[in-house]
Short mmCIF file of C-alpha atoms and ligand atoms in Angstrom, two decimals:
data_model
loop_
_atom_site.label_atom_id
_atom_site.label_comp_id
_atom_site.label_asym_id
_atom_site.label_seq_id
_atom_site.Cartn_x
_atom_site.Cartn_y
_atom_site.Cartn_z
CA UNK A 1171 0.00 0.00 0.00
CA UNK A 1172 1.66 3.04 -1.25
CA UNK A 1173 1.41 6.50 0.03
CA UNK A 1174 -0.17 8.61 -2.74
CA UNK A 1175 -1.68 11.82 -2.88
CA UNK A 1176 -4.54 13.25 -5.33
CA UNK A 1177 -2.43 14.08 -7.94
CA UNK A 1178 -1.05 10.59 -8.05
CA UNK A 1179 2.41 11.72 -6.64
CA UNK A 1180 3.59 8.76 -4.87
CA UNK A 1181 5.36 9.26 -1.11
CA UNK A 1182 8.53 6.80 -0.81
CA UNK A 1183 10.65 9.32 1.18
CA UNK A 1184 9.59 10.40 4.67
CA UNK A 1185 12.00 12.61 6.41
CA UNK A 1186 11.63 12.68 10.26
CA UNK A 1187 13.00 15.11 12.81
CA UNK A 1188 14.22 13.59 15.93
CA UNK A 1189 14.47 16.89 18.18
CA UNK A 1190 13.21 20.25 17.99
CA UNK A 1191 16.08 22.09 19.30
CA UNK A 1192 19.53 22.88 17.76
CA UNK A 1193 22.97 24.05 18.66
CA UNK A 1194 23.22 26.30 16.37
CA UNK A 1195 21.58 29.65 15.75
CA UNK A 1196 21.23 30.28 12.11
CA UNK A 1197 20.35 33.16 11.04
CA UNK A 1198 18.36 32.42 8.13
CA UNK A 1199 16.63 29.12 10.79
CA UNK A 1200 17.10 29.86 14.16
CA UNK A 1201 17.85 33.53 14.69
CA UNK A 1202 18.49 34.19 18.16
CA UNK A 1203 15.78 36.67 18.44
CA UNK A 1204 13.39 34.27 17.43
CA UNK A 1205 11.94 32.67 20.48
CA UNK A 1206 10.54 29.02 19.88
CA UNK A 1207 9.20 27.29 22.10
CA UNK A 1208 10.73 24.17 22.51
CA UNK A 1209 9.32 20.67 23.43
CA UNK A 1210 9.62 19.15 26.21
CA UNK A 1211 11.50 15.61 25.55
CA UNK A 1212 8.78 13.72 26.55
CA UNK A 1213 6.42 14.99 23.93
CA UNK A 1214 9.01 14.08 21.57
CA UNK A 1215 8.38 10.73 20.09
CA UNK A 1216 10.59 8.27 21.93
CA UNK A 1217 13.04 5.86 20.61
CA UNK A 1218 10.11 2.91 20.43
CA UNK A 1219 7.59 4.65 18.89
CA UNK A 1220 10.26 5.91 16.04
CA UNK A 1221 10.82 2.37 15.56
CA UNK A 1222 6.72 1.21 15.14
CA UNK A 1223 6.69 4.33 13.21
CA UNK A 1224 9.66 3.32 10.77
CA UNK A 1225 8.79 -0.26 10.60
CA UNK A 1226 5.19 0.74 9.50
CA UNK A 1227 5.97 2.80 6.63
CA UNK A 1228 8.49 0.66 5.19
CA UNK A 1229 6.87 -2.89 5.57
CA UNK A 1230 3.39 -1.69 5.09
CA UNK A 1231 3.30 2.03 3.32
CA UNK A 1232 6.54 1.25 0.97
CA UNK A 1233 8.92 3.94 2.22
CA UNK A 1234 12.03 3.44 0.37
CA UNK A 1235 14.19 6.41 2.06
CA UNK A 1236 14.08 7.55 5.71
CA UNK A 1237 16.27 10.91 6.22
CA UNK A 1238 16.50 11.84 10.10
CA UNK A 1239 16.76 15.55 10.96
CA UNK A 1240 15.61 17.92 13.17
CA UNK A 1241 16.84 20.67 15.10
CA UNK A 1242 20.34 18.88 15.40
CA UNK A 1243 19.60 15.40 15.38
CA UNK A 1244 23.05 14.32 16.68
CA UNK A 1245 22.47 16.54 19.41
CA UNK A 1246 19.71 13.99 20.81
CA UNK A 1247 20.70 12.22 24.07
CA UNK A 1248 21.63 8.54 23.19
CA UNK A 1249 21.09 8.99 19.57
CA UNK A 1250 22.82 6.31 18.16
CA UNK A 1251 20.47 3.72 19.85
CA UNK A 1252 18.15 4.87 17.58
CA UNK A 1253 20.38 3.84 14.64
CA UNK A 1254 21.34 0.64 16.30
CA UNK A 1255 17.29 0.03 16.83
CA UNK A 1256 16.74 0.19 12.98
CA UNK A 1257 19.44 -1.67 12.00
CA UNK A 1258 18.02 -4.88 11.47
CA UNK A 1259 14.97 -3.76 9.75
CA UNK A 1260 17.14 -1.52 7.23
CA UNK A 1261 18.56 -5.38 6.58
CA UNK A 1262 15.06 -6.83 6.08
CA UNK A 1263 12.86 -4.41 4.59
CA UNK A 1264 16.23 -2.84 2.46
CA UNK A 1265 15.85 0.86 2.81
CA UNK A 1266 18.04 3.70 2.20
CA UNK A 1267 18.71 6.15 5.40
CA UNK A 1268 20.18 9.26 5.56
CA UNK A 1269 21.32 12.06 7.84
CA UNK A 1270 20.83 15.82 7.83
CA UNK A 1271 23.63 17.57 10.07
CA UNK A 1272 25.19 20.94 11.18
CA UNK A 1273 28.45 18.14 11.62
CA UNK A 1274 29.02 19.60 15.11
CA UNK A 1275 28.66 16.57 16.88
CA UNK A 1276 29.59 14.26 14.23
CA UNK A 1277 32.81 12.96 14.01
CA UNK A 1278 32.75 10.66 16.38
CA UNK A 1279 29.94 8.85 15.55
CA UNK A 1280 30.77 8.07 11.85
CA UNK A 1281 32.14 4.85 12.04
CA UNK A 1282 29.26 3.48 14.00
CA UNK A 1283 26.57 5.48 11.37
CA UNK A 1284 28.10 3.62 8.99
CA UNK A 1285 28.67 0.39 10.76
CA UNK A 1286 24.62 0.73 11.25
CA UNK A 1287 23.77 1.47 7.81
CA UNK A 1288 23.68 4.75 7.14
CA UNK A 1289 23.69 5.48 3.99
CA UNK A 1290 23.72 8.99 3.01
CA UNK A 1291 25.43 12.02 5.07
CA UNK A 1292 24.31 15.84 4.08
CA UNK A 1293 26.22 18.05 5.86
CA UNK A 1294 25.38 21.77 6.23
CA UNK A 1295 27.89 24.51 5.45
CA UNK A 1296 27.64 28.28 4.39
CA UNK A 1297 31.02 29.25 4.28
CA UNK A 1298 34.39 28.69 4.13
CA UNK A 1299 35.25 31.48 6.79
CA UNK A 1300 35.65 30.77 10.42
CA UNK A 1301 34.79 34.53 11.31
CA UNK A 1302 31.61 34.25 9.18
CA UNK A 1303 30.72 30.85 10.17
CA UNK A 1304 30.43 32.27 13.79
CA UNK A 1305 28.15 35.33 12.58
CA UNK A 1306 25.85 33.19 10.78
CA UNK A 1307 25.66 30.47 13.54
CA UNK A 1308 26.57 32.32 16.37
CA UNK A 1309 28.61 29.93 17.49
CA UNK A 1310 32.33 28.88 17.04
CA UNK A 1311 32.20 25.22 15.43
CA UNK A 1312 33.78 25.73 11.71
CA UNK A 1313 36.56 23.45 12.49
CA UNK A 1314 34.67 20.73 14.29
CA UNK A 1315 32.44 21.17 10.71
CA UNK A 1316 34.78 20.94 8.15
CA UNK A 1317 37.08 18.05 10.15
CA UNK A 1318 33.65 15.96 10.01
CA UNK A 1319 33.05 16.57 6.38
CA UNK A 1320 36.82 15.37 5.95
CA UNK A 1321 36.42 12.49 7.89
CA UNK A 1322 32.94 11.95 6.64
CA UNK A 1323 34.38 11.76 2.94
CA UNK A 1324 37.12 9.02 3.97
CA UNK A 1325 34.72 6.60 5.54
CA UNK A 1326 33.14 5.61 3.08
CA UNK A 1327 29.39 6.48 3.13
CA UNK A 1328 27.22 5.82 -0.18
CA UNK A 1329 26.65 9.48 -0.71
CA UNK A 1330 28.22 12.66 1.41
CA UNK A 1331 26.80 16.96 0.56
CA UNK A 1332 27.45 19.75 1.52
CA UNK A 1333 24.35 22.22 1.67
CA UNK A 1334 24.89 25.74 1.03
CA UNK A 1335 22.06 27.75 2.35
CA UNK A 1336 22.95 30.98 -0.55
CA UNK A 1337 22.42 34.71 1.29
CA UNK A 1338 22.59 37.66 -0.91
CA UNK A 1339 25.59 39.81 0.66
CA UNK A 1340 26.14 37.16 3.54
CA UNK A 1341 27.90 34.27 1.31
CA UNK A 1342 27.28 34.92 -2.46
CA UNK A 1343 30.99 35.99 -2.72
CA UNK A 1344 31.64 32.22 -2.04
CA UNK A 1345 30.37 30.46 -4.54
CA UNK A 1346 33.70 29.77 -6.21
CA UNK A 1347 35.46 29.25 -3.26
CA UNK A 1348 33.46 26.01 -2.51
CA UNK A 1349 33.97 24.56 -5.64
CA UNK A 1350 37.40 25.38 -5.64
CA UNK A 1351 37.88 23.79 -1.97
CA UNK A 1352 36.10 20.44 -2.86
CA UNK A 1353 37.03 20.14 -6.15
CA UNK A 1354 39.19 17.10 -5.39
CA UNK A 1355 36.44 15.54 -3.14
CA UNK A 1356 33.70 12.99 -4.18
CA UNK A 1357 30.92 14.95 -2.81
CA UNK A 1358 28.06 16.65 -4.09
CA UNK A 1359 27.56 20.59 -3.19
CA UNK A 1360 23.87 22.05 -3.36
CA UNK A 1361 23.58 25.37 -2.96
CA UNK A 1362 20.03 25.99 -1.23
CA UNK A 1363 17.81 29.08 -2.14
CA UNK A 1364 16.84 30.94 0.73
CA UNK A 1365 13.76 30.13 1.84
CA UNK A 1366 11.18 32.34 3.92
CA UNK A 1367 10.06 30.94 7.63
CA UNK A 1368 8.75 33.17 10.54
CA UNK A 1369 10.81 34.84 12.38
CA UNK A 1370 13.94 34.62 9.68
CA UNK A 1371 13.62 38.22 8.01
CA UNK A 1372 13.55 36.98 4.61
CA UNK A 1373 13.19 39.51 1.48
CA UNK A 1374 13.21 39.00 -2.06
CA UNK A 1375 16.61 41.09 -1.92
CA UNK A 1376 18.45 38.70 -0.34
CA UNK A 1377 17.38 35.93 -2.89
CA UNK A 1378 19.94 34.59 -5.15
CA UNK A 1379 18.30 32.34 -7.34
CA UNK A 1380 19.76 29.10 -8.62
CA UNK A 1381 19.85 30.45 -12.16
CA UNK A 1382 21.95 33.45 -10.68
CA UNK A 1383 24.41 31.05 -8.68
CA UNK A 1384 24.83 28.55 -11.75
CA UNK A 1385 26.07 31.52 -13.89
CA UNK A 1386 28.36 32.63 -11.38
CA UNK A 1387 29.74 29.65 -10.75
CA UNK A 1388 29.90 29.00 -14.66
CA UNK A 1389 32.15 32.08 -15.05
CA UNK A 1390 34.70 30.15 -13.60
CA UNK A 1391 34.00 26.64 -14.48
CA UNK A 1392 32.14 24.65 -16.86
CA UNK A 1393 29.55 22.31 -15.94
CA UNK A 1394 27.87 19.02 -17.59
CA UNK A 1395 24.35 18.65 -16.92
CA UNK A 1396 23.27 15.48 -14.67
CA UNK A 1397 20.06 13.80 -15.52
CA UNK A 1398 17.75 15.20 -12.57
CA UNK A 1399 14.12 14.70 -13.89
CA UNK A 1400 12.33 13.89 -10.74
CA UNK A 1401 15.00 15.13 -8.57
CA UNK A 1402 14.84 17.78 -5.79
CA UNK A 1403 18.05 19.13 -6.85
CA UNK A 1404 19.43 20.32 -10.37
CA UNK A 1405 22.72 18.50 -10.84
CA UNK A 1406 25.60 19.01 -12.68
CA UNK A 1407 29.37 17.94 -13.12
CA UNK A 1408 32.17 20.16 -12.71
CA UNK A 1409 34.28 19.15 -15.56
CA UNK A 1410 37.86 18.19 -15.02
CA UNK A 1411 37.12 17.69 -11.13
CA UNK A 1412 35.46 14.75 -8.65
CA UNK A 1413 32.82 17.14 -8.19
CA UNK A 1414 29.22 17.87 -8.57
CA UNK A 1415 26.97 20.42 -7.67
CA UNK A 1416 23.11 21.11 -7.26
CA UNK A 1417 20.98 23.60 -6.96
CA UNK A 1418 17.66 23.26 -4.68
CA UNK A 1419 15.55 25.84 -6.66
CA UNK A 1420 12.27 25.73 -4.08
CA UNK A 1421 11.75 29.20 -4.75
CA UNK A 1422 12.38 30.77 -7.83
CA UNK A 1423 11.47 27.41 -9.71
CA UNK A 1424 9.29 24.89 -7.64
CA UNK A 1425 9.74 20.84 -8.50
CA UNK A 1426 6.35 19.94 -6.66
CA UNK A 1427 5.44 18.19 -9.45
CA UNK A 1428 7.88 15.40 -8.08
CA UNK A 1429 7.64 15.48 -4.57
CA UNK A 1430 8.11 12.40 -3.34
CA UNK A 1431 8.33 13.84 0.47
CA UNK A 1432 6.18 13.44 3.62
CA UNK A 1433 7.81 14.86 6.66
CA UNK A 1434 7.13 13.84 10.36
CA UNK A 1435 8.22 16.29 13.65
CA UNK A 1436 9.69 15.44 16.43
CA UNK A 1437 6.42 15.54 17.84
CA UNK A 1438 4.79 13.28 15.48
CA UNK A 1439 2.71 15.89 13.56
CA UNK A 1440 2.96 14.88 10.05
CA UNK A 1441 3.29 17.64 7.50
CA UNK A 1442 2.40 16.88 3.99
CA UNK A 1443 4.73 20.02 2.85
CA UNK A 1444 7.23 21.44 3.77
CA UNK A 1445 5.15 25.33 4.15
CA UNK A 1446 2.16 23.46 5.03
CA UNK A 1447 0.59 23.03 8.83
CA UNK A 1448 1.40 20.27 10.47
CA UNK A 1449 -1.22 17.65 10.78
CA UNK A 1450 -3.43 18.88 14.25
CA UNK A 1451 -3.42 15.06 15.90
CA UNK A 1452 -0.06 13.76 16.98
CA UNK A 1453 0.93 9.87 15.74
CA UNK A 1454 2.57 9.37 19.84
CA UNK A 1455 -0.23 8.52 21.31
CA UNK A 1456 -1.25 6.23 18.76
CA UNK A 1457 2.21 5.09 18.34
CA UNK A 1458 2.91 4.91 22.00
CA UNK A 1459 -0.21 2.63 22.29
CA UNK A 1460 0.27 -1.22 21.36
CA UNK A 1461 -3.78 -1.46 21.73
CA UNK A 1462 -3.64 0.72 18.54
CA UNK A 1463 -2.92 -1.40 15.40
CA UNK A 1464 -0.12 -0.87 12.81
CA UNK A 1465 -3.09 -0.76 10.47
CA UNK A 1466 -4.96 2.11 12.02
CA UNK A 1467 -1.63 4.15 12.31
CA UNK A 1468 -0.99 3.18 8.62
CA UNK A 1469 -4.02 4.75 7.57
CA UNK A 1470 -3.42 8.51 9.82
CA UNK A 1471 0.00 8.48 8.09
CA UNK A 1472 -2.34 8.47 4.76
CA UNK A 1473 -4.43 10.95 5.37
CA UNK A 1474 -2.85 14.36 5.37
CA UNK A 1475 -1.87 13.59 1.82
CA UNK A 1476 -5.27 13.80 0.91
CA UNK A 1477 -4.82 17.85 1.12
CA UNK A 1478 -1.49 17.92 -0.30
CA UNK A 1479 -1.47 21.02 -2.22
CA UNK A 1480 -0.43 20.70 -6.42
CA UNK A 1481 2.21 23.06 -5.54
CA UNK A 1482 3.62 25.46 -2.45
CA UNK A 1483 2.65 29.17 -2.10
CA UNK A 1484 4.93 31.45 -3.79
CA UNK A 1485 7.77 33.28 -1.72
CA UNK A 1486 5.29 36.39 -1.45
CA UNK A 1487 2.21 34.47 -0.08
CA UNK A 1488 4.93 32.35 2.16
CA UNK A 1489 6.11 35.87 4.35
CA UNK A 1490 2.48 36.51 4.88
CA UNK A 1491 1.97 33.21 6.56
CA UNK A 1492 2.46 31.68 10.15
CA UNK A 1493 4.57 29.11 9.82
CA UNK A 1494 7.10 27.21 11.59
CA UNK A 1495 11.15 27.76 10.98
CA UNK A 1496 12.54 24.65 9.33
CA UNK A 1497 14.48 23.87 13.09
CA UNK A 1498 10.76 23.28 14.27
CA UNK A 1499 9.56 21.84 11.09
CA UNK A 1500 12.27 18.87 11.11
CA UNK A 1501 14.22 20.48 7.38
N1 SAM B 1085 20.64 20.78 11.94
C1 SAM B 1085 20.68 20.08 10.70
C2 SAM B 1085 21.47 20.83 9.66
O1 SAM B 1085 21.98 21.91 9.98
O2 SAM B 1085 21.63 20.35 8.56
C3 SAM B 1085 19.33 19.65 10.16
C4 SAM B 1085 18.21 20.63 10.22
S1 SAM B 1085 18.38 22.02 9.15
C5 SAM B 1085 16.89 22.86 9.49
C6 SAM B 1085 18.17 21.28 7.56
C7 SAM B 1085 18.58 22.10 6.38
O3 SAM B 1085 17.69 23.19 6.25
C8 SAM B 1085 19.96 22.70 6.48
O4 SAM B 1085 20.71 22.36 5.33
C9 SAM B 1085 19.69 24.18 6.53
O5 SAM B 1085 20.72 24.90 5.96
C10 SAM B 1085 18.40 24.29 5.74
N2 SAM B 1085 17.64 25.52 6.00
C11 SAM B 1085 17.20 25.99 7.18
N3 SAM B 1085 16.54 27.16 7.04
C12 SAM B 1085 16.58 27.44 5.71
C13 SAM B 1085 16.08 28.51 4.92
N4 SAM B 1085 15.44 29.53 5.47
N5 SAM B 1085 16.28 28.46 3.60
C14 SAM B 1085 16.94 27.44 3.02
N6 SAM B 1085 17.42 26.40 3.71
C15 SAM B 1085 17.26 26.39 5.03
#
């Protein structure tokens, strides 16, 4: 039983935050002045019911890629029980999993991520400057970063990127410089539009859009094309290098048409977009309850699709609205 909304799209990729809070304050996520208000850990959904929840959409709602995020997900306490929990069922039900991550707390842990399957590491970056990297995170952690995105790179994972969140006058003057650093690196960068949330003082001005940073970047370079139809990211080879770059275009130009993507919070609200609500009932107390059958909770994770919108608002309509920053939303 697939997940499929009314426009036949069909959901194999569920990304699911694991905690609401993060180290880092972002300023373009998590800007200092922004008070959320945070869960408490016990209306986060616990280790066990992430489990029934995983186990039920890939055995029974054909979820082919789980990406855990959050807030920092490596920040949760005890994390990589989680990882050692799904283990076995990656083995049976043959899944792909990835991991979202600032790569604070990171490189530690990689040999046991991939020891336990993990598949795919994206690791997020907006510069190549220490000073810089402290005024857009407020907080010192470049070289604990980049050494993680080193190491990450020499263990061996399936897939490792490098996600460029691109700020008009913050880090556009960078563009180069990040192809240029991991030019000799198998990795993949994406360079990320800027997106509106609450609280993040977004304004068309300080849009670059992916057409923009492609022909800045081609001034320099020159780029093959990667087949990307029904990708979320525009793909391309730098020629003469081990690298490739993307371009998430959510903005400027929208790939709804092939979203693929449910997303569930650390709460267990599911949001059938990533600028929509999230769903009012929480799956934890279903989830939480073994009276409750995998069935039943099977057919809640269906439903919000069923008001899926054909595509997201545009990045006027999105300022107007009141919604979530993507720490909260689980990005
Ligand atoms: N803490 C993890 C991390 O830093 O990767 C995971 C959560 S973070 C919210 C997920 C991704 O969302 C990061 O790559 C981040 O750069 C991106 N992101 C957050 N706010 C954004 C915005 N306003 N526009 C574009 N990307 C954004």
């Amino acid at each position: 039983m697939k997940l499929v909304d009314n426009y036949n799209r069909i959901h194999d990729y569920v990304r699911i935050s694991l905690i609401d809070k993060c180290n880092l304050n972002c300023i373009y996520c998590n800007p200092s002045n922004y008070h959320i208000k945070f869960e408490k850990n016990k209306s986060i959904l616990s280790y066990e019911e992430l489990y029934r929840l995983i186990k039920i959409l890939v055995r029974d709602l054909e979820v082919k890629k789980i990406r855990f995020t959050g807030g920092e997900p490596l920040i949760r306490k005890d994390v990589m029980k989680l990882f050692e929990m799904i283990y076995p069922l990656k083995k049976e039900f043959n899944f792909e999993t990835g991991i979202t991550t600032n790569g604070t707390h990171l490189s530690d842990k990689l040999e046991s991520l991939h020891y336990h399957g993990i598949d795919k590491l994206n690791i997020s970056l907006d510069t190549l400057n220490k000073k810089r990297f402290f005024s857009i995170t407020g907080k010192d952690c470049f070289d604990d970063t980049l050494n993680s995105i080193r190491k990450a790179i020499s263990v061996g994972f399936k897939s490792v990127k490098i996600n460029v969140v691109v700020i008009k006058n913050i880090n556009d003057d960078e563009l180069n410089d990040f192809v240029e650093y991991f030019k000799s690196f198998p990795v993949t960068v994406r360079f990320i539009e800027y997106m509106p949330f609450t609280g993040n003082r977004w304004d068309d001005s300080k849009l670059l859009s992916w057409r923009e940073i492609k022909s800045r970047i081609e001034q320099k370079y020159s780029l093959t094309e990667i087949e990307s139809k029904g990708k979320v990211s525009k793909d391309y080879f730098v020629n003469g290098t081990n690298l490739k770059i993307g371009f998430i275009s959510s903005i400027s130009d929208h790939f709804c048409d092939s979203c693929s993507r449910l997303r569930i919070t650390a709460k267990g609200q599911i949001k059938n977009c990533l600028f929509s609500s999230p769903s009012e009932f929480s799956l934890k107390t279903l989830l939480a309850n073994q009276l409750v059958s995998d069935e039943v909770i099977a057919d809640y994770i269906k439903e919000p699709l069923q008001s899926k919108w054909l595509k997201h608002p545009g990045a006027d309509e999105l300022t107007q609205m009141n919604q979530n920053n993507m720490m909260n939303i689980g990005g």
